[in-house]
Amino acid sequence: MSIEHDAGARTGQDQPTGGPALPQRRHLVTEIPGPRSRELLARKRSAVPPGIGTTLPVFVTRAGGGVLVDADGNSLIDFGSGIAVTTVGNAAPRVVERVRRQAGEFTHTCFMVTPYESYVEVCERLNALTPGDHEKRSFLVNSGAEAVENAVKVARHATGRQAVVTFDHGYHGRTLLTMTLTAKNMPYKHRFGPFAPEVYRMPMAYPFRWPTGPENCAEEAAAQVVDAITKQIGAENVAAIVIEPIQGEGGFIEPPRGFLPALVSFARDNGIVFIADEVQTGFARTGRMFACEDEGIVPDIICTAKGIAGGLPLAAVTGRAELLDAVHVGGLGGTYGGNPLACEAALAVFDTIEAEDLTGRARRIGEIMLPRLRTLAERHPMVGDVRGRGAMVAIELVRPGTKDPDPAVTGEIARRCHADGLVVLTAGTYGNVLRFLPPLAMPEQLLEEGLSILEKAISSV
Ligand SMILES: *Cc1c(COP(=O)(O)O)cnc(C)c1O
């Protein structure tokens, strides 16, 4: 019941990064999940609390390029990248090589105790790669939430102010402060209060759902935000505005052009630190190194994680030198932040993105996906909106002829895709968004096949 490992299925062009000789094809040998995965799921249920959910209970044994292989020998097409993490591909060759080598040298010292070069190099590369050519500093932590939390600490310290502005549909993590910044109650906040103080939520420019239509959305939303900040908080009390340039968990909500620049200029005029949470959008995902680049946004602080290190836990806070340098010695850090294995992986990711033009790959993936999804939307009125940039693409499911969210149909489409060997994720405040985040190592024929599976699921639902 195992799949044959025909290295011939792999060509240099089809699989620019990805695991060694893993056949790039969908191949189902059992129902999904198969007997071995079901057995493991039963063990999971008695060892792990249900709070740790499971999108698709196939237990993975190998992954690379555009596929995940499970414990029953099924090979599935991956449209999730472990939530935008394995952008360069799973077990990407450069990542594997550098991590292997580092694991044999040393695995930890704590950078705050006795430092090492790779941490500094990751920070130098981030300072150079992120938008803006001003003097920057970076420091490394373990997760996206930790990066956002630290960015807020820095902004508060540097400004001496307390209020933090965040947005409807936003997602920033699961720690006390970042779950407070997050918009959605269920599942992220429900019964986890009380929340952190001095967090203020503003309307988001959500073109598909803007009451007066998408053409008015950027201008009206920005005006509402400025008005609410001025009246309710007082601009002079605001330490930071925290926003995802394209919202991730909230449903891949792409604010129309003009909204982000309006927020940036309001922040500049009022001494407010503009924090871009590029945890999901960063590192070539949207067809640029960072999504902010599309509108020439230069954030004061940018938070990165997910795609930064090919799956090793790493996150970063990068920002203006004068802000980050304001914090006293010892005020920032953590035991594992910038672990040497994760730093090696990040350096391999930066090299891979450059060597394989992965920003170009992401744009190409968008050029393949968006037209096919738009055709699908014309045929099926339940597909209310198609949106995204590069390899960060989503469809929003509604009751035909309305904009009423249809989370039930969304879940059913996802289940049918899963049963057919396509890993897709749902998202959205209303649970009615299917989001697609293929690894940029995805061979084009698998991308097309995945879209055909999706089409079949939508036609049959
Ligand atoms: C995933 C995510 C986070 C949280 O990252 P973790 O590594 O899960 O803590 C924060 N912000 C955005 C935009 C994210 O997508």
Tab-separated table of C-alpha atoms and ligand atoms in Angstrom:
chain	number	residue	atom	x	y	z
A	1	MET	CA	0.000	0.000	0.000
A	2	SER	CA	2.929	2.340	-0.316
A	3	ILE	CA	3.445	4.649	-3.225
A	4	GLU	CA	6.405	4.047	-5.459
A	5	HIS	CA	9.088	6.667	-5.294
A	6	ASP	CA	9.597	7.318	-8.974
A	7	ALA	CA	12.187	10.053	-9.034
A	8	GLY	CA	11.366	10.418	-12.717
A	9	ALA	CA	8.160	12.242	-11.817
A	10	ARG	CA	10.283	15.093	-10.625
A	11	THR	CA	11.747	17.581	-13.055
A	12	GLY	CA	13.853	20.591	-12.233
A	13	GLN	CA	11.267	22.931	-13.710
A	14	ASP	CA	8.279	21.316	-12.085
A	15	GLN	CA	9.781	21.151	-8.652
A	16	PRO	CA	12.108	24.055	-8.004
A	17	THR	CA	12.376	23.350	-4.251
A	18	GLY	CA	10.831	20.489	-2.291
A	19	GLY	CA	11.682	17.172	-0.757
A	20	PRO	CA	14.082	14.779	-2.373
A	21	ALA	CA	12.518	12.699	-5.125
A	22	LEU	CA	9.015	12.811	-3.706
A	23	PRO	CA	6.713	12.030	-6.623
A	24	GLN	CA	4.767	15.135	-7.510
A	25	ARG	CA	1.351	13.622	-7.960
A	26	ARG	CA	-1.914	13.004	-6.166
A	27	HIS	CA	-2.347	9.336	-5.389
A	28	LEU	CA	-5.019	7.943	-3.076
A	29	VAL	CA	-4.732	4.345	-1.927
A	30	THR	CA	-7.279	4.451	0.949
A	31	GLU	CA	-10.279	6.545	1.895
A	32	ILE	CA	-9.309	9.842	3.562
A	33	PRO	CA	-8.403	9.540	6.397
A	34	GLY	CA	-7.144	5.974	6.025
A	35	PRO	CA	-7.031	3.286	8.732
A	36	ARG	CA	-3.560	4.195	10.010
A	37	SER	CA	-4.477	7.896	10.310
A	38	ARG	CA	-7.732	6.998	12.057
A	39	GLU	CA	-5.789	4.923	14.539
A	40	LEU	CA	-3.441	7.861	15.190
A	41	LEU	CA	-6.419	10.202	15.511
A	42	ALA	CA	-7.805	7.978	18.259
A	43	ARG	CA	-4.452	8.251	20.061
A	44	LYS	CA	-4.472	12.018	19.548
A	45	ARG	CA	-7.940	12.200	21.101
A	46	SER	CA	-6.770	10.552	24.290
A	47	ALA	CA	-3.469	12.443	24.541
A	48	VAL	CA	-4.177	15.954	23.202
A	49	PRO	CA	-7.049	18.244	24.260
A	50	PRO	CA	-9.753	18.992	21.668
A	51	GLY	CA	-8.876	22.701	21.859
A	52	ILE	CA	-6.053	21.811	19.497
A	53	GLY	CA	-8.239	21.309	16.417
A	54	THR	CA	-7.562	19.325	13.255
A	55	THR	CA	-8.491	20.556	9.772
A	56	LEU	CA	-7.852	17.235	8.058
A	57	PRO	CA	-6.855	14.222	10.176
A	58	VAL	CA	-4.313	12.621	7.871
A	59	PHE	CA	-1.064	12.033	9.735
A	60	VAL	CA	1.864	13.145	7.617
A	61	THR	CA	5.036	11.140	7.151
A	62	ARG	CA	6.713	13.065	4.310
A	63	ALA	CA	6.168	16.256	2.358
A	64	GLY	CA	7.810	18.211	-0.433
A	65	GLY	CA	7.086	20.281	-3.521
A	66	GLY	CA	3.304	20.396	-3.706
A	67	VAL	CA	2.419	17.162	-1.900
A	68	LEU	CA	1.894	15.715	1.572
A	69	VAL	CA	2.245	11.956	2.040
A	70	ASP	CA	0.301	10.353	4.887
A	71	ALA	CA	0.733	7.328	7.115
A	72	ASP	CA	-1.469	5.237	4.808
A	73	GLY	CA	0.618	6.053	1.742
A	74	ASN	CA	-1.793	8.597	0.269
A	75	SER	CA	-0.239	11.509	-1.564
A	76	LEU	CA	-2.309	14.704	-1.250
A	77	ILE	CA	-2.063	18.051	-3.021
A	78	ASP	CA	-1.182	20.788	-0.546
A	79	PHE	CA	-3.056	24.098	-0.926
A	80	GLY	CA	-2.255	25.125	2.653
A	81	SER	CA	1.529	25.142	3.191
A	82	GLY	CA	0.908	24.507	6.882
A	83	ILE	CA	-0.814	27.939	6.951
A	84	ALA	CA	1.575	29.873	4.695
A	85	VAL	CA	4.703	28.489	6.342
A	86	THR	CA	6.333	26.159	3.809
A	87	THR	CA	6.409	28.828	1.120
A	88	VAL	CA	9.749	27.546	-0.227
A	89	GLY	CA	8.439	23.969	-0.117
A	90	ASN	CA	8.443	21.379	2.630
A	91	ALA	CA	11.849	19.960	3.539
A	92	ALA	CA	13.280	22.390	0.969
A	93	PRO	CA	16.807	21.263	0.003
A	94	ARG	CA	18.708	24.363	1.152
A	95	VAL	CA	16.804	24.400	4.459
A	96	VAL	CA	17.461	20.715	5.085
A	97	GLU	CA	21.152	21.047	4.297
A	98	ARG	CA	21.800	24.046	6.536
A	99	VAL	CA	19.715	22.742	9.443
A	100	ARG	CA	21.401	19.325	9.269
A	101	ARG	CA	24.835	20.896	9.330
A	102	GLN	CA	23.949	23.249	12.202
A	103	ALA	CA	22.417	20.421	14.269
A	104	GLY	CA	25.813	18.765	14.297
A	105	GLU	CA	27.622	21.959	15.399
A	106	PHE	CA	25.509	23.342	18.251
A	107	THR	CA	21.753	23.494	18.860
A	108	HIS	CA	21.420	26.320	21.397
A	109	THR	CA	23.409	28.769	23.451
A	110	CYS	CA	20.745	31.442	24.042
A	111	PHE	CA	21.686	34.466	21.936
A	112	MET	CA	21.388	36.680	25.024
A	113	VAL	CA	24.017	34.605	26.858
A	114	THR	CA	26.649	33.817	24.213
A	115	PRO	CA	25.741	35.032	20.709
A	116	TYR	CA	26.403	33.490	17.285
A	117	GLU	CA	26.752	34.899	13.785
A	118	SER	CA	23.686	33.443	12.042
A	119	TYR	CA	21.295	35.455	14.250
A	120	VAL	CA	23.072	38.677	13.298
A	121	GLU	CA	23.040	37.702	9.633
A	122	VAL	CA	19.286	36.996	9.686
A	123	CYS	CA	18.753	40.459	11.186
A	124	GLU	CA	21.031	42.094	8.594
A	125	ARG	CA	19.145	40.364	5.799
A	126	LEU	CA	15.754	41.376	7.256
A	127	ASN	CA	16.899	44.976	7.636
A	128	ALA	CA	17.866	44.983	3.960
A	129	LEU	CA	14.841	43.045	2.621
A	130	THR	CA	12.021	44.888	4.411
A	131	PRO	CA	10.515	48.068	2.900
A	132	GLY	CA	12.321	51.388	3.355
A	133	ASP	CA	16.015	52.276	3.208
A	134	HIS	CA	16.180	53.968	6.613
A	135	GLU	CA	18.388	52.647	9.413
A	136	LYS	CA	16.743	49.512	10.864
A	137	ARG	CA	17.171	46.969	13.631
A	138	SER	CA	15.702	43.475	14.010
A	139	PHE	CA	15.370	40.954	16.806
A	140	LEU	CA	14.150	37.392	16.728
A	141	VAL	CA	11.460	35.545	18.653
A	142	ASN	CA	9.565	32.259	18.276
A	143	SER	CA	6.112	32.941	16.871
A	144	GLY	CA	4.000	35.460	15.050
A	145	ALA	CA	2.110	36.306	18.215
A	146	GLU	CA	5.348	36.960	20.056
A	147	ALA	CA	6.515	39.248	17.241
A	148	VAL	CA	3.300	41.310	17.336
A	149	GLU	CA	3.347	41.460	21.135
A	150	ASN	CA	6.950	42.682	21.083
A	151	ALA	CA	6.224	45.248	18.379
A	152	VAL	CA	3.549	46.735	20.646
A	153	LYS	CA	5.958	46.736	23.606
A	154	VAL	CA	8.517	48.623	21.539
A	155	ALA	CA	5.924	51.121	20.256
A	156	ARG	CA	4.634	51.807	23.773
A	157	HIS	CA	8.116	52.207	25.163
A	158	ALA	CA	9.305	54.487	22.368
A	159	THR	CA	6.200	56.724	22.372
A	160	GLY	CA	5.340	56.679	26.072
A	161	ARG	CA	1.714	56.108	24.977
A	162	GLN	CA	-0.589	53.176	25.669
A	163	ALA	CA	-3.479	52.888	23.201
A	164	VAL	CA	-3.252	50.341	20.397
A	165	VAL	CA	-5.513	50.486	17.351
A	166	THR	CA	-6.533	47.273	15.636
A	167	PHE	CA	-9.154	46.318	13.038
A	168	ASP	CA	-12.308	44.377	12.469
A	169	HIS	CA	-11.549	40.898	11.001
A	170	GLY	CA	-7.925	41.161	12.187
A	171	TYR	CA	-5.947	38.207	13.508
A	172	HIS	CA	-2.709	38.605	15.442
A	173	GLY	CA	-2.314	35.479	17.592
A	174	ARG	CA	-3.427	33.670	20.711
A	175	THR	CA	-1.495	35.233	23.612
A	176	LEU	CA	-3.340	37.610	25.925
A	177	LEU	CA	-2.403	40.786	24.053
A	178	THR	CA	-2.625	39.322	20.544
A	179	MET	CA	-5.943	37.563	21.158
A	180	THR	CA	-7.182	40.924	22.409
A	181	LEU	CA	-5.988	42.477	19.143
A	182	THR	CA	-7.759	39.672	17.244
A	183	ALA	CA	-11.313	40.457	16.149
A	184	LYS	CA	-13.124	37.151	16.172
A	185	ASN	CA	-14.674	35.762	19.357
A	186	MET	CA	-15.125	32.129	18.350
A	187	PRO	CA	-12.808	30.254	18.618
A	188	TYR	CA	-10.041	32.682	19.564
A	189	LYS	CA	-11.422	34.673	22.519
A	190	HIS	CA	-14.499	32.866	23.778
A	191	ARG	CA	-14.332	32.588	27.599
A	192	PHE	CA	-10.645	33.553	27.617
A	193	GLY	CA	-11.182	37.051	29.023
A	194	PRO	CA	-10.596	39.435	30.620
A	195	PHE	CA	-8.628	40.924	27.758
A	196	ALA	CA	-5.701	43.328	27.740
A	197	PRO	CA	-6.625	46.985	28.235
A	198	GLU	CA	-6.110	49.921	25.848
A	199	VAL	CA	-6.955	48.047	22.637
A	200	TYR	CA	-9.375	49.837	20.264
A	201	ARG	CA	-11.006	48.203	17.249
A	202	MET	CA	-11.701	50.119	14.065
A	203	PRO	CA	-13.693	49.302	10.925
A	204	MET	CA	-11.793	47.503	8.177
A	205	ALA	CA	-11.903	48.386	4.490
A	206	TYR	CA	-13.632	45.204	3.282
A	207	PRO	CA	-14.619	45.941	-0.303
A	208	PHE	CA	-16.968	42.981	-0.856
A	209	ARG	CA	-19.031	43.938	2.187
A	210	TRP	CA	-18.693	47.731	2.204
A	211	PRO	CA	-22.259	49.113	2.558
A	212	THR	CA	-21.919	51.836	-0.089
A	213	GLY	CA	-19.958	49.669	-2.535
A	214	PRO	CA	-16.304	48.794	-3.127
A	215	GLU	CA	-15.580	52.037	-5.009
A	216	ASN	CA	-16.211	54.090	-1.846
A	217	CYS	CA	-14.626	51.662	0.554
A	218	ALA	CA	-11.037	52.938	0.849
A	219	GLU	CA	-11.927	56.570	1.352
A	220	GLU	CA	-14.917	56.071	3.655
A	221	ALA	CA	-13.213	53.438	5.793
A	222	ALA	CA	-10.102	55.596	6.250
A	223	ALA	CA	-12.267	58.586	7.194
A	224	GLN	CA	-14.176	56.505	9.748
A	225	VAL	CA	-10.946	55.251	11.298
A	226	VAL	CA	-9.449	58.736	11.579
A	227	ASP	CA	-12.687	60.089	13.006
A	228	ALA	CA	-13.023	57.310	15.575
A	229	ILE	CA	-9.392	57.564	16.695
A	230	THR	CA	-9.639	61.323	17.039
A	231	LYS	CA	-12.939	61.296	18.915
A	232	GLN	CA	-12.733	58.145	21.009
A	233	ILE	CA	-9.035	57.820	21.890
A	234	GLY	CA	-7.239	61.009	20.932
A	235	ALA	CA	-4.439	60.560	18.374
A	236	GLU	CA	-1.884	61.786	20.926
A	237	ASN	CA	-2.699	58.764	23.138
A	238	VAL	CA	-2.146	56.162	20.424
A	239	ALA	CA	1.113	54.231	20.537
A	240	ALA	CA	0.511	52.058	17.478
A	241	ILE	CA	-1.790	51.109	14.639
A	242	VAL	CA	-1.474	47.349	14.017
A	243	ILE	CA	-2.773	45.979	10.730
A	244	GLU	CA	-2.274	43.098	8.316
A	245	PRO	CA	-1.791	44.540	4.799
A	246	ILE	CA	-3.989	41.664	3.590
A	247	GLN	CA	-5.947	40.065	6.417
A	248	GLY	CA	-5.291	36.339	6.723
A	249	GLU	CA	-7.548	34.444	9.143
A	250	GLY	CA	-10.180	37.157	8.651
A	251	GLY	CA	-10.716	35.880	5.106
A	252	PHE	CA	-7.941	37.263	2.863
A	253	ILE	CA	-9.491	40.707	2.974
A	254	GLU	CA	-7.540	42.982	0.705
A	255	PRO	CA	-8.161	46.649	1.517
A	256	PRO	CA	-8.667	48.683	-1.664
A	257	ARG	CA	-5.793	50.890	-2.767
A	258	GLY	CA	-5.587	54.089	-0.772
A	259	PHE	CA	-6.726	52.744	2.596
A	260	LEU	CA	-3.316	51.719	3.930
A	261	PRO	CA	-1.513	54.850	2.665
A	262	ALA	CA	-4.192	56.984	4.374
A	263	LEU	CA	-3.550	55.179	7.678
A	264	VAL	CA	0.208	55.545	7.267
A	265	SER	CA	0.002	59.257	6.669
A	266	PHE	CA	-2.346	59.730	9.635
A	267	ALA	CA	0.109	57.763	11.784
A	268	ARG	CA	3.072	59.861	10.547
A	269	ASP	CA	1.250	63.129	11.200
A	270	ASN	CA	0.423	62.090	14.760
A	271	GLY	CA	3.563	60.330	15.969
A	272	ILE	CA	1.832	56.929	15.923
A	273	VAL	CA	3.935	53.841	15.182
A	274	PHE	CA	2.548	52.035	12.108
A	275	ILE	CA	3.002	48.276	12.630
A	276	ALA	CA	2.478	45.990	9.637
A	277	ASP	CA	1.704	42.417	10.642
A	278	GLU	CA	3.144	40.555	7.636
A	279	VAL	CA	3.229	37.244	9.476
A	280	GLN	CA	1.024	35.588	6.817
A	281	THR	CA	1.713	37.838	3.802
A	282	GLY	CA	5.513	38.020	4.055
A	283	PHE	CA	8.324	36.334	2.154
A	284	ALA	CA	7.168	36.179	-1.476
A	285	ARG	CA	3.686	34.866	-0.654
A	286	THR	CA	1.804	37.681	-2.409
A	287	GLY	CA	4.176	38.036	-5.359
A	288	ARG	CA	6.335	40.595	-3.576
A	289	MET	CA	8.763	40.040	-0.760
A	290	PHE	CA	6.222	41.880	1.450
A	291	ALA	CA	2.633	42.840	0.663
A	292	CYS	CA	3.265	46.427	1.844
A	293	GLU	CA	5.418	46.950	-1.246
A	294	ASP	CA	2.391	46.947	-3.547
A	295	GLU	CA	1.417	50.412	-2.378
A	296	GLY	CA	4.872	51.592	-1.408
A	297	ILE	CA	4.013	51.366	2.291
A	298	VAL	CA	7.004	51.760	4.605
A	299	PRO	CA	5.947	50.482	8.048
A	300	ASP	CA	7.707	51.801	11.145
A	301	ILE	CA	7.774	48.212	12.428
A	302	ILE	CA	7.131	45.030	10.457
A	303	CYS	CA	6.350	41.689	12.102
A	304	THR	CA	7.270	38.493	10.281
A	305	ALA	CA	7.038	34.772	11.033
A	306	LYS	CA	5.316	31.873	9.171
A	307	GLY	CA	7.168	31.769	5.806
A	308	ILE	CA	10.441	33.027	7.311
A	309	ALA	CA	12.184	29.715	8.047
A	310	GLY	CA	10.582	26.921	6.005
A	311	GLY	CA	8.783	25.483	9.020
A	312	LEU	CA	11.277	26.019	11.812
A	313	PRO	CA	9.849	28.203	14.567
A	314	LEU	CA	11.103	31.731	14.049
A	315	ALA	CA	9.644	35.225	13.977
A	316	ALA	CA	11.080	38.708	13.781
A	317	VAL	CA	10.447	42.315	14.679
A	318	THR	CA	12.101	44.745	12.266
A	319	GLY	CA	11.804	48.486	12.572
A	320	ARG	CA	13.233	51.953	12.679
A	321	ALA	CA	16.489	52.019	14.618
A	322	GLU	CA	15.362	54.901	16.802
A	323	LEU	CA	12.285	52.961	17.951
A	324	LEU	CA	13.979	49.647	18.647
A	325	ASP	CA	17.078	51.263	20.142
A	326	ALA	CA	14.883	53.127	22.649
A	327	VAL	CA	14.342	49.992	24.742
A	328	HIS	CA	16.741	49.451	27.671
A	329	VAL	CA	19.214	46.552	27.809
A	330	GLY	CA	17.459	43.289	28.671
A	331	GLY	CA	13.991	44.676	27.906
A	332	LEU	CA	13.557	42.415	24.887
A	333	GLY	CA	14.359	38.785	24.159
A	334	GLY	CA	13.526	35.255	25.222
A	335	THR	CA	15.275	31.946	25.815
A	336	TYR	CA	14.802	30.430	22.377
A	337	GLY	CA	14.395	33.536	20.195
A	338	GLY	CA	16.557	33.144	17.094
A	339	ASN	CA	17.457	29.531	17.763
A	340	PRO	CA	20.510	28.606	15.635
A	341	LEU	CA	18.678	25.891	13.652
A	342	ALA	CA	15.871	28.338	12.841
A	343	CYS	CA	18.377	31.040	11.832
A	344	GLU	CA	20.117	28.663	9.421
A	345	ALA	CA	16.717	27.749	7.991
A	346	ALA	CA	15.820	31.427	7.517
A	347	LEU	CA	19.079	32.127	5.689
A	348	ALA	CA	18.319	29.163	3.425
A	349	VAL	CA	14.807	30.545	2.807
A	350	PHE	CA	16.144	33.989	1.837
A	351	ASP	CA	18.636	32.339	-0.563
A	352	THR	CA	15.948	30.105	-2.065
A	353	ILE	CA	13.514	32.977	-2.659
A	354	GLU	CA	16.230	34.864	-4.503
A	355	ALA	CA	17.818	31.978	-6.410
A	356	GLU	CA	14.498	30.620	-7.610
A	357	ASP	CA	12.678	33.912	-8.158
A	358	LEU	CA	9.881	32.821	-5.854
A	359	THR	CA	8.199	36.236	-5.986
A	360	GLY	CA	7.813	35.565	-9.718
A	361	ARG	CA	6.555	32.040	-8.951
A	362	ALA	CA	3.940	33.481	-6.579
A	363	ARG	CA	2.739	35.919	-9.242
A	364	ARG	CA	2.552	33.077	-11.780
A	365	ILE	CA	0.481	30.990	-9.346
A	366	GLY	CA	-1.933	33.932	-8.989
A	367	GLU	CA	-2.131	34.231	-12.779
A	368	ILE	CA	-3.163	30.597	-12.988
A	369	MET	CA	-5.541	30.536	-10.027
A	370	LEU	CA	-7.427	33.822	-10.263
A	371	PRO	CA	-8.818	33.428	-13.823
A	372	ARG	CA	-9.930	29.856	-13.159
A	373	LEU	CA	-11.618	30.900	-9.923
A	374	ARG	CA	-13.299	33.851	-11.660
A	375	THR	CA	-14.711	31.492	-14.302
A	376	LEU	CA	-15.943	29.306	-11.480
A	377	ALA	CA	-17.634	32.320	-9.876
A	378	GLU	CA	-19.429	33.109	-13.155
A	379	ARG	CA	-20.820	29.579	-13.286
A	380	HIS	CA	-21.658	29.222	-9.615
A	381	PRO	CA	-23.437	32.159	-7.945
A	382	MET	CA	-22.530	30.695	-4.533
A	383	VAL	CA	-18.993	31.999	-5.204
A	384	GLY	CA	-19.623	35.611	-4.207
A	385	ASP	CA	-16.088	36.935	-4.408
A	386	VAL	CA	-12.687	35.898	-5.742
A	387	ARG	CA	-9.712	37.792	-4.393
A	388	GLY	CA	-6.070	37.657	-3.488
A	389	ARG	CA	-2.583	38.403	-4.636
A	390	GLY	CA	0.045	36.001	-5.874
A	391	ALA	CA	-0.200	32.672	-4.064
A	392	MET	CA	-2.564	34.040	-1.389
A	393	VAL	CA	-5.980	33.565	-2.963
A	394	ALA	CA	-9.495	33.011	-1.613
A	395	ILE	CA	-13.131	32.614	-2.575
A	396	GLU	CA	-16.015	33.751	-0.411
A	397	LEU	CA	-19.145	31.554	-0.389
A	398	VAL	CA	-22.606	33.124	-0.116
A	399	ARG	CA	-26.250	32.173	-0.590
A	400	PRO	CA	-26.823	32.714	-4.318
A	401	GLY	CA	-28.180	36.140	-5.165
A	402	THR	CA	-27.222	37.576	-1.743
A	403	LYS	CA	-24.127	38.376	0.265
A	404	ASP	CA	-25.288	36.203	3.156
A	405	PRO	CA	-22.324	34.072	4.242
A	406	ASP	CA	-22.711	30.321	3.744
A	407	PRO	CA	-20.358	28.605	6.182
A	408	ALA	CA	-22.186	25.261	5.836
A	409	VAL	CA	-21.543	25.041	2.097
A	410	THR	CA	-17.967	26.251	2.652
A	411	GLY	CA	-17.330	23.419	5.122
A	412	GLU	CA	-18.918	20.891	2.797
A	413	ILE	CA	-16.754	21.987	-0.160
A	414	ALA	CA	-13.657	21.744	2.042
A	415	ARG	CA	-14.672	18.219	3.138
A	416	ARG	CA	-15.167	17.106	-0.469
A	417	CYS	CA	-11.783	18.522	-1.441
A	418	HIS	CA	-10.171	16.711	1.487
A	419	ALA	CA	-11.844	13.417	0.564
A	420	ASP	CA	-10.447	13.861	-2.951
A	421	GLY	CA	-6.905	14.461	-1.733
A	422	LEU	CA	-6.718	18.256	-1.814
A	423	VAL	CA	-5.756	20.061	1.392
A	424	VAL	CA	-7.661	23.356	1.578
A	425	LEU	CA	-8.210	25.668	4.542
A	426	THR	CA	-11.210	27.716	5.517
A	427	ALA	CA	-11.084	31.215	7.007
A	428	GLY	CA	-13.182	34.310	7.519
A	429	THR	CA	-15.085	36.007	10.289
A	430	TYR	CA	-18.208	34.250	9.013
A	431	GLY	CA	-16.430	30.939	8.286
A	432	ASN	CA	-17.371	31.217	4.604
A	433	VAL	CA	-13.991	31.674	2.943
A	434	LEU	CA	-11.906	28.978	1.288
A	435	ARG	CA	-8.300	30.106	1.202
A	436	PHE	CA	-5.516	28.780	-0.942
A	437	LEU	CA	-1.863	29.034	0.042
A	438	PRO	CA	0.040	26.592	-2.156
A	439	PRO	CA	3.754	26.193	-1.574
A	440	LEU	CA	5.594	28.156	-4.251
A	441	ALA	CA	7.311	24.866	-5.081
A	442	MET	CA	3.962	23.561	-6.377
A	443	PRO	CA	4.317	22.064	-9.867
A	444	GLU	CA	1.865	23.697	-12.266
A	445	GLN	CA	0.112	20.484	-13.252
A	446	LEU	CA	-0.675	19.821	-9.563
A	447	LEU	CA	-1.958	23.358	-9.157
A	448	GLU	CA	-4.289	22.808	-12.127
A	449	GLU	CA	-5.358	19.425	-10.776
A	450	GLY	CA	-6.100	20.945	-7.377
A	451	LEU	CA	-8.278	23.596	-9.029
A	452	SER	CA	-10.142	20.863	-10.931
A	453	ILE	CA	-10.835	19.041	-7.650
A	454	LEU	CA	-12.162	22.277	-6.202
A	455	GLU	CA	-14.364	22.835	-9.277
A	456	LYS	CA	-15.748	19.333	-8.931
A	457	ALA	CA	-16.466	19.875	-5.219
A	458	ILE	CA	-18.287	23.138	-5.916
A	459	SER	CA	-20.292	21.671	-8.823
A	460	SER	CA	-21.368	18.706	-6.753
A	461	VAL	CA	-22.278	20.441	-3.502
B	1	LIG	C1	-0.542	33.283	12.160
B	1	LIG	C2	-0.578	34.732	12.393
B	1	LIG	C3	-0.161	35.285	13.607
B	1	LIG	C4	0.262	34.435	14.782
B	1	LIG	O1	1.389	33.684	14.477
B	1	LIG	P1	1.780	32.433	15.441
B	1	LIG	O2	3.113	32.016	14.925
B	1	LIG	O3	0.709	31.433	15.246
B	1	LIG	O4	1.815	32.958	16.817
B	1	LIG	C5	-0.134	36.665	13.730
B	1	LIG	N1	-0.524	37.446	12.714
B	1	LIG	C6	-0.941	36.954	11.534
B	1	LIG	C7	-1.320	37.879	10.447
B	1	LIG	C8	-0.997	35.582	11.330
B	1	LIG	O5	-1.429	35.091	10.180
